[in-house]
mmCIF file of C-alpha atoms in Angstrom:
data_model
loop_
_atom_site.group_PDB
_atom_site.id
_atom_site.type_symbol
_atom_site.label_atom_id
_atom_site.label_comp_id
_atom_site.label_asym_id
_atom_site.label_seq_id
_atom_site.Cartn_x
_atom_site.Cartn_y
_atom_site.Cartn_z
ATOM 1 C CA UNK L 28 11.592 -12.495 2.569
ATOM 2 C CA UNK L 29 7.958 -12.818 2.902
ATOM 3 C CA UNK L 30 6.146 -13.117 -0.585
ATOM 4 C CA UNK L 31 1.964 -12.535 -1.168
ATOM 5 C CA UNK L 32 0.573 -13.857 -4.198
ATOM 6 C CA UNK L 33 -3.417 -12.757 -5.632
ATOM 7 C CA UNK L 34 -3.989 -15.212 -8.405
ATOM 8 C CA UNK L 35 -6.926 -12.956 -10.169
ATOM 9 C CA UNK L 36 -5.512 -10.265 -12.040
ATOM 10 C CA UNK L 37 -9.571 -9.583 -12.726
ATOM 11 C CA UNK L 38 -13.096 -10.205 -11.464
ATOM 12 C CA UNK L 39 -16.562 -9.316 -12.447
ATOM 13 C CA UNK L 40 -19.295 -9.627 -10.155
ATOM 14 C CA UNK L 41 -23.260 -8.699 -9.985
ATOM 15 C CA UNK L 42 -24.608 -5.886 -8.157
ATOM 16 C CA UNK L 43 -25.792 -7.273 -4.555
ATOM 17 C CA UNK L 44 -24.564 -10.591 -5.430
ATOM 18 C CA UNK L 45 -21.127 -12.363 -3.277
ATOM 19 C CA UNK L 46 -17.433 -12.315 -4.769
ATOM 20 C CA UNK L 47 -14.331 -13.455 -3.406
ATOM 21 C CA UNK L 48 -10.584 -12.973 -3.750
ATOM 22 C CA UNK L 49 -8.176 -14.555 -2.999
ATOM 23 C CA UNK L 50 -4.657 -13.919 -1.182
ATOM 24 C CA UNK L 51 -1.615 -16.317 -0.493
ATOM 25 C CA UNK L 52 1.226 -15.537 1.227
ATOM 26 C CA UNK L 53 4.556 -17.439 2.358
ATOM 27 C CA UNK L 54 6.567 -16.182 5.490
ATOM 28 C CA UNK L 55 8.504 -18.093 8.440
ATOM 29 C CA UNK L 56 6.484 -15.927 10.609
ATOM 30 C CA UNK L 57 4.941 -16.723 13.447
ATOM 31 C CA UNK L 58 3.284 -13.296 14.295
ATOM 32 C CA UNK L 59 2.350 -10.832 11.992
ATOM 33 C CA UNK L 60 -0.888 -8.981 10.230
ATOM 34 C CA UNK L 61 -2.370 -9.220 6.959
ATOM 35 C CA UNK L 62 -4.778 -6.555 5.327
ATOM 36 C CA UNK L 63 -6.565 -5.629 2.344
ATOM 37 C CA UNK L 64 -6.566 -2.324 0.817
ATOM 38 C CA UNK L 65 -8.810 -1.364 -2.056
ATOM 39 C CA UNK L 66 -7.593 1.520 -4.483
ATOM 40 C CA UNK L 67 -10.444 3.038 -6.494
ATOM 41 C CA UNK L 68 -10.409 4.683 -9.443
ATOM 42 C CA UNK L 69 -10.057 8.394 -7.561
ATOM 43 C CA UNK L 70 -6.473 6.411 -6.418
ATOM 44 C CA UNK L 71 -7.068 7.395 -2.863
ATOM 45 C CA UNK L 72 -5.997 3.933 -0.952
ATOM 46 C CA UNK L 73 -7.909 3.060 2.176
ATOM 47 C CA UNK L 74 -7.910 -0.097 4.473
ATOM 48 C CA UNK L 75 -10.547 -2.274 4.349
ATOM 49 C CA UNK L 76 -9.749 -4.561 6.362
ATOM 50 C CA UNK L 77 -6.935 -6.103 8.832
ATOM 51 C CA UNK L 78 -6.676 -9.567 10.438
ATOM 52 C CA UNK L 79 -3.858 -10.212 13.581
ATOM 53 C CA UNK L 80 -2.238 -13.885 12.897
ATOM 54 C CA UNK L 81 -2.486 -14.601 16.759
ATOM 55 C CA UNK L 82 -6.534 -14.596 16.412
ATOM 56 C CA UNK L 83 -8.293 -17.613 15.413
ATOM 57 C CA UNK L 84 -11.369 -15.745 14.570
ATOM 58 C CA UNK L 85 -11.744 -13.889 10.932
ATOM 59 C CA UNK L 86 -12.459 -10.413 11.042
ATOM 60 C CA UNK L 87 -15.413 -8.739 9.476
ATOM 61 C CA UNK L 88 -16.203 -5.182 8.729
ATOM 62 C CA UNK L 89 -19.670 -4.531 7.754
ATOM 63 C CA UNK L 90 -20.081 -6.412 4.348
ATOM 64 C CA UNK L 91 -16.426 -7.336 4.070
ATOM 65 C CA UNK L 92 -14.953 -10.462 6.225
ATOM 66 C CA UNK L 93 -12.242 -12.691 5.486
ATOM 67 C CA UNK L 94 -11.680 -16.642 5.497
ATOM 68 C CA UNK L 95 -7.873 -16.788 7.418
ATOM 69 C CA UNK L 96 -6.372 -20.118 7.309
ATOM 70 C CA UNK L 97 -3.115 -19.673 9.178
ATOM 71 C CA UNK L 98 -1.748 -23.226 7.874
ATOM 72 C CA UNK L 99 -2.613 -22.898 4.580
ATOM 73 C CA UNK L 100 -1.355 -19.211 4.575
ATOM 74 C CA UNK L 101 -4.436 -18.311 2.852
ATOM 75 C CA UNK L 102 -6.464 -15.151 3.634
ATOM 76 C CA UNK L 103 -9.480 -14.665 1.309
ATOM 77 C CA UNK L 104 -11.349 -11.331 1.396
ATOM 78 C CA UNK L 105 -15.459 -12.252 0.867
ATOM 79 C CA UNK L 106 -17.836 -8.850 -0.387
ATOM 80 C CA UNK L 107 -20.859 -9.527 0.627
ATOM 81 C CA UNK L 108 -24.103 -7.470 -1.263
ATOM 82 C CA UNK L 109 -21.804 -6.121 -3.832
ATOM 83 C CA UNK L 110 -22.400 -2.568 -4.396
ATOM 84 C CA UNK L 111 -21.233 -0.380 -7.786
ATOM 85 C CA UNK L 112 -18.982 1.718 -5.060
ATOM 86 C CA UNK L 113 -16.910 -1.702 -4.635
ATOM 87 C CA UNK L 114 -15.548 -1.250 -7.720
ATOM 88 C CA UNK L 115 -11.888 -0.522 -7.054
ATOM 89 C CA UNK L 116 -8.137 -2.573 -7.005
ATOM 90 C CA UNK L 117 -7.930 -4.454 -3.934
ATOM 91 C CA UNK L 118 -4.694 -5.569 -2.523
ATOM 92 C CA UNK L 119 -3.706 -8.067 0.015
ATOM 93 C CA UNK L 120 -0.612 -7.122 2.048
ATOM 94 C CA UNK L 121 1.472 -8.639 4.588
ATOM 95 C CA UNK L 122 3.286 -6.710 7.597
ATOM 96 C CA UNK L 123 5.402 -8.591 10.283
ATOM 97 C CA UNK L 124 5.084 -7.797 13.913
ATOM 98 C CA UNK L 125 8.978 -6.656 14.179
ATOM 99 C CA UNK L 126 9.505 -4.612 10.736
ATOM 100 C CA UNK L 127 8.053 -1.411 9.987
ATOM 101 C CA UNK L 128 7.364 -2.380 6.115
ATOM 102 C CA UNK L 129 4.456 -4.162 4.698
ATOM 103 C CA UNK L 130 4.497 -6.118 1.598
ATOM 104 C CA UNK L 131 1.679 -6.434 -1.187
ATOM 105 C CA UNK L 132 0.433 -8.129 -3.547
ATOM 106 C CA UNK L 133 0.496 -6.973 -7.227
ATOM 107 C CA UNK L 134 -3.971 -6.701 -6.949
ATOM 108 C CA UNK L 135 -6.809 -7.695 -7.791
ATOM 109 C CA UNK L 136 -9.230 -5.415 -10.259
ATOM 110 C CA UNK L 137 -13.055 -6.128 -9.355
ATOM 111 C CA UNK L 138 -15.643 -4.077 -11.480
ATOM 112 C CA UNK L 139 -19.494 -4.693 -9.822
ATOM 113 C CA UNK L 140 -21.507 -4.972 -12.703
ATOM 114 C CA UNK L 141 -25.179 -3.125 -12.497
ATOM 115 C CA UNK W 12 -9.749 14.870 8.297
ATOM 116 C CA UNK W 13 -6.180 13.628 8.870
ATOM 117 C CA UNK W 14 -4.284 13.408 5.453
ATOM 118 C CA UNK W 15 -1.296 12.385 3.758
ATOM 119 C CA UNK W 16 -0.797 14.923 1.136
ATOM 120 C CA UNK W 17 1.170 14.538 -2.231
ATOM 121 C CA UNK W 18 2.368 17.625 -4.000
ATOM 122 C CA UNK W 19 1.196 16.627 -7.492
ATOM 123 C CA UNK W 20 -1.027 14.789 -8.647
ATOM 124 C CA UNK W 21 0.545 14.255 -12.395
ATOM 125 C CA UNK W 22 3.321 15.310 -13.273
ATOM 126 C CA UNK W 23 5.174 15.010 -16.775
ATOM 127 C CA UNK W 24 9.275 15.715 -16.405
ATOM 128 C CA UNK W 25 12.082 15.244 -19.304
ATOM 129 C CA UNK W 26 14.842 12.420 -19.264
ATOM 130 C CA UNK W 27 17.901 13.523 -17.352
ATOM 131 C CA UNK W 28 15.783 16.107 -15.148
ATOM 132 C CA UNK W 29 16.124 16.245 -11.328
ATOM 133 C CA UNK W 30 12.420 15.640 -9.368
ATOM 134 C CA UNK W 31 11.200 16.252 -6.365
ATOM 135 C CA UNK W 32 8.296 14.285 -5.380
ATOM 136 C CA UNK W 33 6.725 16.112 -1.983
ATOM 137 C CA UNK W 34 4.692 14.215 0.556
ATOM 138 C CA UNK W 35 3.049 15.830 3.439
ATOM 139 C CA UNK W 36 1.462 14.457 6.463
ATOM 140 C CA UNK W 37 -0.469 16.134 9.324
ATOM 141 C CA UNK W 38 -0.902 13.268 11.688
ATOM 142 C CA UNK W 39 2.399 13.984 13.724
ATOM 143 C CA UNK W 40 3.311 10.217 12.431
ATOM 144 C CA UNK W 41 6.799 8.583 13.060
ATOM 145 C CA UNK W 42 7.071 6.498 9.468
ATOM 146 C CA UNK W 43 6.953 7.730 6.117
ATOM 147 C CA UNK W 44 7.171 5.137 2.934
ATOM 148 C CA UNK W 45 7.278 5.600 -0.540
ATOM 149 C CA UNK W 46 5.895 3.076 -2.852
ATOM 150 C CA UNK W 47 5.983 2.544 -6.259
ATOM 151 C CA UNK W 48 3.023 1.181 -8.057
ATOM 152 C CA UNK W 49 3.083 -0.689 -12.131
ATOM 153 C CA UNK W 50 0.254 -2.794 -13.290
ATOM 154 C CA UNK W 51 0.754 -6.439 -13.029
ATOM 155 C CA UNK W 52 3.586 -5.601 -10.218
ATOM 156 C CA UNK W 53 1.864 -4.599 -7.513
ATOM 157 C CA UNK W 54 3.016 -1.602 -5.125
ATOM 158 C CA UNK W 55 6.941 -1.681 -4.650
ATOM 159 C CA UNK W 56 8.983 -0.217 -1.393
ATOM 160 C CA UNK W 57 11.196 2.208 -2.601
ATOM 161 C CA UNK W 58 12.291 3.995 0.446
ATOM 162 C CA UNK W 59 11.108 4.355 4.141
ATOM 163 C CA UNK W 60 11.997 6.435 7.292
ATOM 164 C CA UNK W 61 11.361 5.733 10.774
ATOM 165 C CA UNK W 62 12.526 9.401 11.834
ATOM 166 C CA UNK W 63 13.829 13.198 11.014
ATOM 167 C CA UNK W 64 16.843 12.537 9.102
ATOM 168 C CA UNK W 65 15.945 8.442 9.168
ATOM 169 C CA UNK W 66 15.940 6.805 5.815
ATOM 170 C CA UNK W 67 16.190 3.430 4.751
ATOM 171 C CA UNK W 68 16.304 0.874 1.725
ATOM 172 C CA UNK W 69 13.060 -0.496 0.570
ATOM 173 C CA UNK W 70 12.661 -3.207 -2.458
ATOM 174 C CA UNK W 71 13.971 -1.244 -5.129
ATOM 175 C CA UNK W 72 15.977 2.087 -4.427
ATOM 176 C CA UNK W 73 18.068 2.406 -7.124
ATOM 177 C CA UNK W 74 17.886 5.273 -9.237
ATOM 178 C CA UNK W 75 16.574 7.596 -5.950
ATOM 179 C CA UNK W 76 17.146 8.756 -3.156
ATOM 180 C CA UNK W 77 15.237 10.511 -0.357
ATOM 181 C CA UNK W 78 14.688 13.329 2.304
ATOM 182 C CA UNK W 79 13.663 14.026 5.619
ATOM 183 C CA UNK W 80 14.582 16.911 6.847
ATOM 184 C CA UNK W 81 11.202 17.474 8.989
ATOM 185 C CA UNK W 82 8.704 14.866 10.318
ATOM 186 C CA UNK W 83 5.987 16.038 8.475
ATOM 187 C CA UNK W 84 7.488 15.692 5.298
ATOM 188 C CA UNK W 85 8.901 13.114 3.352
ATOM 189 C CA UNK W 86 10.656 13.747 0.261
ATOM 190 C CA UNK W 87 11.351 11.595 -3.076
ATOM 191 C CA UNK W 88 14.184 12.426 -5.403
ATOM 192 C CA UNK W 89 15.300 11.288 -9.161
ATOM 193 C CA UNK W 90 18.393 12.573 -9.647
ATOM 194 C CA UNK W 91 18.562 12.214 -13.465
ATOM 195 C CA UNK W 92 14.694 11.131 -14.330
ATOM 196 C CA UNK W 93 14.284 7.901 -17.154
ATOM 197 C CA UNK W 94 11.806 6.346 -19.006
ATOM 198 C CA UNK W 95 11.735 3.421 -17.158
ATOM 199 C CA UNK W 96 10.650 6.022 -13.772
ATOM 200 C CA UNK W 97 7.752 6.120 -15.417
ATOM 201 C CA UNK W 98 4.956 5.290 -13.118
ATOM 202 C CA UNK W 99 2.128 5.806 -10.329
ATOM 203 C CA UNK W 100 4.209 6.924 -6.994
ATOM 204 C CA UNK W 101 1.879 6.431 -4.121
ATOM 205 C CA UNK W 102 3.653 7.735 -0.076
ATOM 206 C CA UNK W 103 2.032 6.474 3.273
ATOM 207 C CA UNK W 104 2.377 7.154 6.887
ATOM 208 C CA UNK W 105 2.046 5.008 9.807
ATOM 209 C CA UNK W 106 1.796 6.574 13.552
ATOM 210 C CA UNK W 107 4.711 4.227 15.101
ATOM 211 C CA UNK W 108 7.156 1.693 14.002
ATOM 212 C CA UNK W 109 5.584 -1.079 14.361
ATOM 213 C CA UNK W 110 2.352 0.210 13.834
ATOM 214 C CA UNK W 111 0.403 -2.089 11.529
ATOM 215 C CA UNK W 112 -1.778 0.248 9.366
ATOM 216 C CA UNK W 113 -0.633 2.726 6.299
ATOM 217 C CA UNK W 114 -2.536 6.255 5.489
ATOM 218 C CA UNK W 115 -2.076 6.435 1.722
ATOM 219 C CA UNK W 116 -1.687 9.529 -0.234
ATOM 220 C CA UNK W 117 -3.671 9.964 -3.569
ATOM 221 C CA UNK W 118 -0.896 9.421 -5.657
ATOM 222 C CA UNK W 119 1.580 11.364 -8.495
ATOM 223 C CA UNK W 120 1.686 9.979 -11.916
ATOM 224 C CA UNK W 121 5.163 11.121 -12.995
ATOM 225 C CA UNK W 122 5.415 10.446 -16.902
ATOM 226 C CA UNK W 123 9.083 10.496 -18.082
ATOM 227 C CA UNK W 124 9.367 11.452 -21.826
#
């Protein structure tokens, strides 16, 4: 069974300023996606980003982009320019190629300070 | 705007009551999942269908069950509600099976008392 672990239950970061989270995750794998959500505090869940293990190249969306390290079964998510609307739950979550479930992590909670 | 829409948004129910937890999507998608969400735990698979009348096990089914009797809508049941139920219920559609992204629904906080 595939596992993702976030190690920050918390973070604080400055308006306009960078912040990263991190995401680990332990599957036999070979071909699969990973994503982050973010949850804010209206609840409404909505992809932020997604990453396919077959590319090489990290994804980016606007300010967010991602460090993947396919060995290391690490996949960061970087904010870039923090803005007071980035305040929200963000969750890493893994999904498999061949099965229709993902799995998450249990979050991350990052308030952008003014 | 395409939506997945939950029936309530909080909802407080007794111990030992039956409840229906409704979840509506307009997208004309093939899966439906139901997650549970606790702080510190993440968001748990309870239960997930591929198709009308298509259900299957997620992480932690016990204590529900679920319908789908239409593929527009996706139905969680506790048969005899406890405390322990207690908790953020959040469903999501994807478009086909192994289709990689969920549409989330804003939630029901069901409160057991």
């Amino acid at each position: 069974a595939q596992t993702v672990t976030q190690s920050q239950p918390e973070m604080s970061v400055q308006e306009a300023e960078t912040v990263t989270l991190s995401c680990t995750y332990d599957t036999s794998e070979n071909n699969y996606y990973l994503f982050w959500y973010k949850q804010p505090p209206s609840r409404q869940m909505i992809l932020v980003i997604r990453q396919e293990a077959y590319k090489q190249q990290n994804a980016t969306e606007n300010r967010f982009s991602v460090n993947f390290q396919k060995a290391a079964k690490s996949f960061s998510l970087k904010i870039s320019d923090s803005q007071l609307g980035d305040t929200a739950m963000y969750f890493c979550a893994f999904k498999d190629t061949n099965a229709g479930k993902s799995t998450f992590g249990d979050g991350t909670t990052l308030t952008v300070k003014p | 705007d395409v939506k997945v829409t939950q029936s309530s948004r909080y909802l407080v129910k007794r111990t030992g009551e039956k409840v229906f937890l409704e979840c509506v999507q307009d997208m004309d998608h093939e899966n439906m999942f139901w997650y549970r969400q606790d702080p510190g735990l993440g968001l748990r698979l309870i239960y997930f269908s591929y198709d009308v009348k298509m259900k299957e096990k997620g992480d932690i089914p016990e204590g529900y069950s679920v319908s789908r009797e239409k593929k527009e809508r996706f139905s969680l049941i506790l048969e005899s509600a406890s405390t322990n139920q207690t908790s953020m219920y959040l469903c999501a559609s994807s478009p086909a099976r192994f289709h990689e992204k969920l549409l989330f629904g804003s939630g029901t906080q069901l409160s057991v008392l």
